[in-house]
Amino acid sequence: MTSPLISVKDLTLRFKTDEGLVTAVNNVSFDIAPGEVLGLVGESGSGKSVTAKSLMMLNAENSVYDDVSQITLRIDDEEIDVLSLKRPRDQMVIRGGAISMIFQEPMASFAPAITIGDQMVEQLLIHSDMTPAEAKDVSIEMLTRVGIPEPAQRFGQYAFEFSGGMRQRAMIAMALSTKPRLLIADEPTTALDVTIQAQVIELMKDLVEEFHMSILFITHDLGVIAQTVDRVAVMYLGNLVETGTVRQVINSPAHPYTRGLLNSLPKLDDLEAPLTPVPGDIPSPLDRPSGCVFHTRCVESGAIAEKCRNEIPVYTSDSANHQVACHLATQGEQS
Amino acid sequence: MSNDVLISARDLSVHFPLRRLGFGERPVVRACEGINIEIEKGSFFGLVGESGSGKTTLGRAMLKAAPISLGEITYSDTDVTYDLGSLKGLELKEYRKRAQLIFQDPYAALSPRMTVRDIIAEPLEVMGITSSRAETDEKVREIAAKCRLNLEHLRRFPHAFSGGQRQRISIARALVSDPKFIVADESVAALDVSIQADVLNLLNSIQEESGITFLFISHDLSVIAHTCNFVAVMYLGQIVEAAPTHKLFSETAHPYTRALLSAIPSLDPDVRGHAQKLEGEIPSPINPPPGCRFNTRCPHAQERCRSEVPEWREMSSGHHVACHFSEELRAEFGT
């Protein structure tokens, strides 16, 4: 197996707030291989976006990374220790260089008073040694590539002149024009209609193949996950609770939370099936439950509820590299 | 019109005139055009379509919160019959008690300065339904219990609640005046899947218990399919297909419905790329395409579709469609 493009090891991230230190990400480890699409799923407040932003050191000033946390980016045999990059100059490699990001709300991600074209050219001038004329050609070519009609004319327009789907395409074009190794897509289709969502997903799949880059795909929509990614990581309250290939996680979920998410989805092939919500709400990160973080909402713990309340489950892997952090799963293997 | 119909629209159009730009005719946004629907008493009526299709405007017209430009809307329950176009004064106030709205965003819909008790009690006081504070309190408690809010919750302010709980407060406020008809506009779109399932279950149980008629507006066909017993599909201000839910799914007759259905990402990772992609985006309602409004994006469009407006006709009992080639397409979709 080739070495991963990016390895996140024991990432723990806290925010300093007036109420004390809030743990947003707790001991999270995962790898992304070159050309792989990893999906990160979870409810709002589970820490998906914060985890992704850590890869680009984009978290707010009040964030504190734990000392043992490590994020390693490998580019052509060179290893970069991401969390040690302190100066903006050094951070250029992870901000738009080797890593690019597209955001959920494309209207809020473009500057409203600068043309789309100027914004695309600006970052190319920073990240490469192109001349402005070359940068313009490359930008227009990228706009063509993502399927924007009349790209030369669109190049000179502002974000408000684009429709939602077009804006997200332009965002993708902009993120990809510097040829990043890793694209972080934070809920890229959530604000779009299903028909436009289908177009954008199709486009992203094509681009992965063409540019051979990796994607970290953040979403709360398991349908989108099933259609898009190679591997899935499920997050709950800052912890990874399950990681595996998309088939392992969707077809045979090992964690009660993953099962809960799947059971609460309406299924088109069985309209009569009842929707079973995960009971309760996600607890406040200020008040993290002891033991297994999910025990306050778990309906399956039953006989071992005591154990779940007190002991933190170990993140274990089965033979097929399907990882889960749950006492039930480890118990099943022992018996 | 049969006796079981609670609210019906006949040839309804809602137009919003814009400011004149230079000379020529004043531009008009044709948000709804020539709509014919009947919502039966006690039904859970789903209205689905992309953003910009006019579904919210139609919902608002039925609450007399959008102008009725042409045609008419008739409301009739056991006691009264109203023609919404000419409704005013006391009768309009009376109608407000009978027809209520649940909004999309539970964070924006609740006043941050009012306690939950006051939020729920406000309609009772404004409409003069209860005569004493004790009576109001009792009514509030009764409704709160129905929406699974406890007494402790009533003293708090909205900021202390999660999205799902806030949506339950919105629902309680809509229910407190004992309405006969509720428009739920994208009421679960802003919620996480497990919370969404919880709110949908709540709406369903309220409907079964009290027999309230719901107009459930959503862009998510899988949610609609699961919740509603009758579905109408809207595109660019017109209803293109309407049928009982199971019929709409098993005998899809309009290419737009077909495209919406296939754009829903499948939960099965092994069924990938079956989406019948729809090219382009929804055109502007200021200047809709001639003929069938869907012809610019329809994969089956022919010459006739570009010139001749398709008739709104009944294909089989309860199943209406507006497409020239429904019979052929239905046979094709079926295979």
mmCIF file of N, CA, C and O in Angstrom, chain B residues 149-194:
data_model
loop_
_atom_site.group_PDB
_atom_site.id
_atom_site.type_symbol
_atom_site.label_atom_id
_atom_site.label_comp_id
_atom_site.label_asym_id
_atom_site.label_seq_id
_atom_site.Cartn_x
_atom_site.Cartn_y
_atom_site.Cartn_z
ATOM 1 N N LEU B 149 -43.036 18.954 25.220
ATOM 2 C CA LEU B 149 -42.268 19.970 25.947
ATOM 3 C C LEU B 149 -42.745 19.870 27.383
ATOM 4 O O LEU B 149 -43.945 19.771 27.624
ATOM 5 N N ASN B 150 -41.827 19.905 28.358
ATOM 6 C CA ASN B 150 -42.318 19.814 29.730
ATOM 7 C C ASN B 150 -42.460 21.196 30.363
ATOM 8 O O ASN B 150 -42.091 22.208 29.786
ATOM 9 N N LEU B 151 -43.025 21.213 31.569
ATOM 10 C CA LEU B 151 -43.350 22.487 32.215
ATOM 11 C C LEU B 151 -42.107 23.327 32.434
ATOM 12 O O LEU B 151 -42.143 24.552 32.336
ATOM 13 N N GLU B 152 -41.027 22.671 32.737
ATOM 14 C CA GLU B 152 -39.751 23.355 32.957
ATOM 15 C C GLU B 152 -39.387 24.177 31.719
ATOM 16 O O GLU B 152 -38.953 25.326 31.801
ATOM 17 N N HIS B 153 -39.619 23.584 30.537
ATOM 18 C CA HIS B 153 -39.277 24.255 29.285
ATOM 19 C C HIS B 153 -40.023 25.575 29.107
ATOM 20 O O HIS B 153 -39.514 26.504 28.508
ATOM 21 N N LEU B 154 -41.243 25.644 29.619
ATOM 22 C CA LEU B 154 -42.090 26.801 29.337
ATOM 23 C C LEU B 154 -41.531 28.092 29.912
ATOM 24 O O LEU B 154 -41.835 29.172 29.441
ATOM 25 N N ARG B 155 -40.718 27.973 30.953
ATOM 26 C CA ARG B 155 -40.185 29.183 31.580
ATOM 27 C C ARG B 155 -38.937 29.700 30.873
ATOM 28 O O ARG B 155 -38.496 30.791 31.135
ATOM 29 N N ARG B 156 -38.363 28.885 29.998
ATOM 30 C CA ARG B 156 -37.080 29.270 29.395
ATOM 31 C C ARG B 156 -37.279 30.093 28.130
ATOM 32 O O ARG B 156 -38.372 30.194 27.596
ATOM 33 N N PHE B 157 -36.152 30.633 27.663
ATOM 34 C CA PHE B 157 -36.157 31.383 26.409
ATOM 35 C C PHE B 157 -35.666 30.487 25.261
ATOM 36 O O PHE B 157 -34.958 29.507 25.504
ATOM 37 N N PRO B 158 -36.009 30.832 24.031
ATOM 38 C CA PRO B 158 -35.680 29.935 22.903
ATOM 39 C C PRO B 158 -34.196 29.596 22.770
ATOM 40 O O PRO B 158 -33.859 28.508 22.311
ATOM 41 N N HIS B 159 -33.297 30.501 23.187
ATOM 42 C CA HIS B 159 -31.876 30.217 22.959
ATOM 43 C C HIS B 159 -31.403 28.978 23.700
ATOM 44 O O HIS B 159 -30.376 28.406 23.364
ATOM 45 N N ALA B 160 -32.148 28.573 24.723
ATOM 46 C CA ALA B 160 -31.726 27.428 25.511
ATOM 47 C C ALA B 160 -32.085 26.097 24.851
ATOM 48 O O ALA B 160 -31.821 25.037 25.407
ATOM 49 N N PHE B 161 -32.673 26.150 23.666
ATOM 50 C CA PHE B 161 -33.155 24.912 23.058
ATOM 51 C C PHE B 161 -32.376 24.532 21.807
ATOM 52 O O PHE B 161 -31.834 25.402 21.118
ATOM 53 N N SER B 162 -32.360 23.245 21.518
ATOM 54 C CA SER B 162 -31.730 22.770 20.280
ATOM 55 C C SER B 162 -32.715 22.946 19.122
ATOM 56 O O SER B 162 -33.887 23.256 19.333
ATOM 57 N N GLY B 163 -32.238 22.744 17.905
ATOM 58 C CA GLY B 163 -33.066 22.928 16.715
ATOM 59 C C GLY B 163 -34.354 22.120 16.747
ATOM 60 O O GLY B 163 -35.423 22.619 16.424
ATOM 61 N N GLY B 164 -34.250 20.867 17.158
ATOM 62 C CA GLY B 164 -35.425 19.993 17.179
ATOM 63 C C GLY B 164 -36.451 20.477 18.186
ATOM 64 O O GLY B 164 -37.655 20.507 17.915
ATOM 65 N N GLN B 165 -35.959 20.890 19.365
ATOM 66 C CA GLN B 165 -36.882 21.388 20.387
ATOM 67 C C GLN B 165 -37.547 22.685 19.935
ATOM 68 O O GLN B 165 -38.737 22.889 20.141
ATOM 69 N N ARG B 166 -36.765 23.544 19.294
ATOM 70 C CA ARG B 166 -37.349 24.805 18.807
ATOM 71 C C ARG B 166 -38.444 24.536 17.792
ATOM 72 O O ARG B 166 -39.463 25.212 17.767
ATOM 73 N N GLN B 167 -38.192 23.542 16.929
ATOM 74 C CA GLN B 167 -39.215 23.242 15.935
ATOM 75 C C GLN B 167 -40.477 22.730 16.630
ATOM 76 O O GLN B 167 -41.579 23.016 16.200
ATOM 77 N N ARG B 168 -40.302 22.011 17.738
ATOM 78 C CA ARG B 168 -41.479 21.540 18.480
ATOM 79 C C ARG B 168 -42.223 22.726 19.097
ATOM 80 O O ARG B 168 -43.451 22.714 19.192
ATOM 81 N N ILE B 169 -41.483 23.759 19.507
ATOM 82 C CA ILE B 169 -42.139 24.970 20.031
ATOM 83 C C ILE B 169 -42.942 25.648 18.913
ATOM 84 O O ILE B 169 -44.094 26.040 19.108
ATOM 85 N N SER B 170 -42.336 25.742 17.715
ATOM 86 C CA SER B 170 -43.060 26.338 16.578
ATOM 87 C C SER B 170 -44.337 25.562 16.295
ATOM 88 O O SER B 170 -45.369 26.143 15.979
ATOM 89 N N ILE B 171 -44.232 24.239 16.374
ATOM 90 C CA ILE B 171 -45.407 23.406 16.094
ATOM 91 C C ILE B 171 -46.473 23.659 17.156
ATOM 92 O O ILE B 171 -47.660 23.809 16.846
ATOM 93 N N ALA B 172 -46.044 23.753 18.422
ATOM 94 C CA ALA B 172 -46.992 24.007 19.509
ATOM 95 C C ALA B 172 -47.723 25.328 19.276
ATOM 96 O O ALA B 172 -48.934 25.422 19.447
ATOM 97 N N ARG B 173 -46.975 26.348 18.843
ATOM 98 C CA ARG B 173 -47.604 27.646 18.620
ATOM 99 C C ARG B 173 -48.633 27.579 17.488
ATOM 100 O O ARG B 173 -49.687 28.191 17.546
ATOM 101 N N ALA B 174 -48.299 26.788 16.453
ATOM 102 C CA ALA B 174 -49.241 26.666 15.339
ATOM 103 C C ALA B 174 -50.499 25.909 15.756
ATOM 104 O O ALA B 174 -51.587 26.179 15.274
ATOM 105 N N LEU B 175 -50.337 24.966 16.695
ATOM 106 C CA LEU B 175 -51.469 24.116 17.066
ATOM 107 C C LEU B 175 -52.412 24.749 18.080
ATOM 108 O O LEU B 175 -53.546 24.319 18.240
ATOM 109 N N VAL B 176 -51.932 25.781 18.778
ATOM 110 C CA VAL B 176 -52.638 26.217 19.973
ATOM 111 C C VAL B 176 -54.008 26.824 19.672
ATOM 112 O O VAL B 176 -54.919 26.780 20.500
ATOM 113 N N SER B 177 -54.196 27.343 18.447
ATOM 114 C CA SER B 177 -55.516 27.919 18.143
ATOM 115 C C SER B 177 -56.476 26.890 17.539
ATOM 116 O O SER B 177 -57.478 27.257 16.950
ATOM 117 N N ASP B 178 -56.133 25.616 17.706
ATOM 118 C CA ASP B 178 -56.962 24.530 17.153
ATOM 119 C C ASP B 178 -57.256 24.707 15.672
ATOM 120 O O ASP B 178 -58.420 24.750 15.259
ATOM 121 N N PRO B 179 -56.221 24.836 14.851
ATOM 122 C CA PRO B 179 -56.459 25.078 13.426
ATOM 123 C C PRO B 179 -56.996 23.822 12.730
ATOM 124 O O PRO B 179 -56.860 22.709 13.245
ATOM 125 N N LYS B 180 -57.611 24.047 11.573
ATOM 126 C CA LYS B 180 -58.074 22.925 10.761
ATOM 127 C C LYS B 180 -57.048 22.618 9.675
ATOM 128 O O LYS B 180 -57.054 21.548 9.080
ATOM 129 N N PHE B 181 -56.218 23.635 9.377
ATOM 130 C CA PHE B 181 -55.335 23.541 8.231
ATOM 131 C C PHE B 181 -53.978 24.128 8.616
ATOM 132 O O PHE B 181 -53.910 25.223 9.157
ATOM 133 N N ILE B 182 -52.907 23.364 8.366
ATOM 134 C CA ILE B 182 -51.564 23.871 8.689
ATOM 135 C C ILE B 182 -50.673 23.758 7.465
ATOM 136 O O ILE B 182 -50.632 22.712 6.802
ATOM 137 N N VAL B 183 -49.989 24.840 7.149
ATOM 138 C CA VAL B 183 -48.981 24.804 6.100
ATOM 139 C C VAL B 183 -47.625 24.656 6.784
ATOM 140 O O VAL B 183 -47.245 25.495 7.595
ATOM 141 N N ALA B 184 -46.918 23.573 6.503
ATOM 142 C CA ALA B 184 -45.589 23.356 7.074
ATOM 143 C C ALA B 184 -44.585 23.581 5.953
ATOM 144 O O ALA B 184 -44.441 22.754 5.061
ATOM 145 N N ASP B 185 -43.930 24.748 6.000
ATOM 146 C CA ASP B 185 -43.060 25.124 4.888
ATOM 147 C C ASP B 185 -41.616 24.734 5.192
ATOM 148 O O ASP B 185 -40.955 25.386 5.991
ATOM 149 N N GLU B 186 -41.135 23.670 4.558
ATOM 150 C CA GLU B 186 -39.762 23.190 4.755
ATOM 151 C C GLU B 186 -39.448 23.033 6.239
ATOM 152 O O GLU B 186 -38.372 23.390 6.704
ATOM 153 N N SER B 187 -40.396 22.472 6.977
ATOM 154 C CA SER B 187 -40.267 22.474 8.430
ATOM 155 C C SER B 187 -39.178 21.561 8.963
ATOM 156 O O SER B 187 -38.838 21.631 10.138
ATOM 157 N N VAL B 188 -38.641 20.688 8.146
ATOM 158 C CA VAL B 188 -37.577 19.813 8.651
ATOM 159 C C VAL B 188 -36.272 20.022 7.897
ATOM 160 O O VAL B 188 -35.281 19.350 8.172
ATOM 161 N N ALA B 189 -36.259 20.988 6.959
ATOM 162 C CA ALA B 189 -35.082 21.134 6.103
ATOM 163 C C ALA B 189 -33.835 21.541 6.880
ATOM 164 O O ALA B 189 -32.727 21.198 6.501
ATOM 165 N N ALA B 190 -34.013 22.291 7.984
ATOM 166 C CA ALA B 190 -32.842 22.797 8.694
ATOM 167 C C ALA B 190 -32.373 21.839 9.784
ATOM 168 O O ALA B 190 -31.488 22.161 10.546
ATOM 169 N N LEU B 191 -32.975 20.659 9.867
ATOM 170 C CA LEU B 191 -32.693 19.775 10.996
ATOM 171 C C LEU B 191 -31.817 18.587 10.605
ATOM 172 O O LEU B 191 -31.823 18.145 9.458
ATOM 173 N N ASP B 192 -31.080 18.061 11.574
ATOM 174 C CA ASP B 192 -30.307 16.841 11.353
ATOM 175 C C ASP B 192 -31.241 15.654 11.144
ATOM 176 O O ASP B 192 -32.373 15.668 11.621
ATOM 177 N N VAL B 193 -30.727 14.612 10.490
ATOM 178 C CA VAL B 193 -31.627 13.512 10.122
ATOM 179 C C VAL B 193 -32.352 12.881 11.296
ATOM 180 O O VAL B 193 -33.531 12.561 11.193
ATOM 181 N N SER B 194 -31.650 12.686 12.430
ATOM 182 C CA SER B 194 -32.327 12.001 13.530
ATOM 183 C C SER B 194 -33.403 12.911 14.130
ATOM 184 O O SER B 194 -34.468 12.443 14.544
#
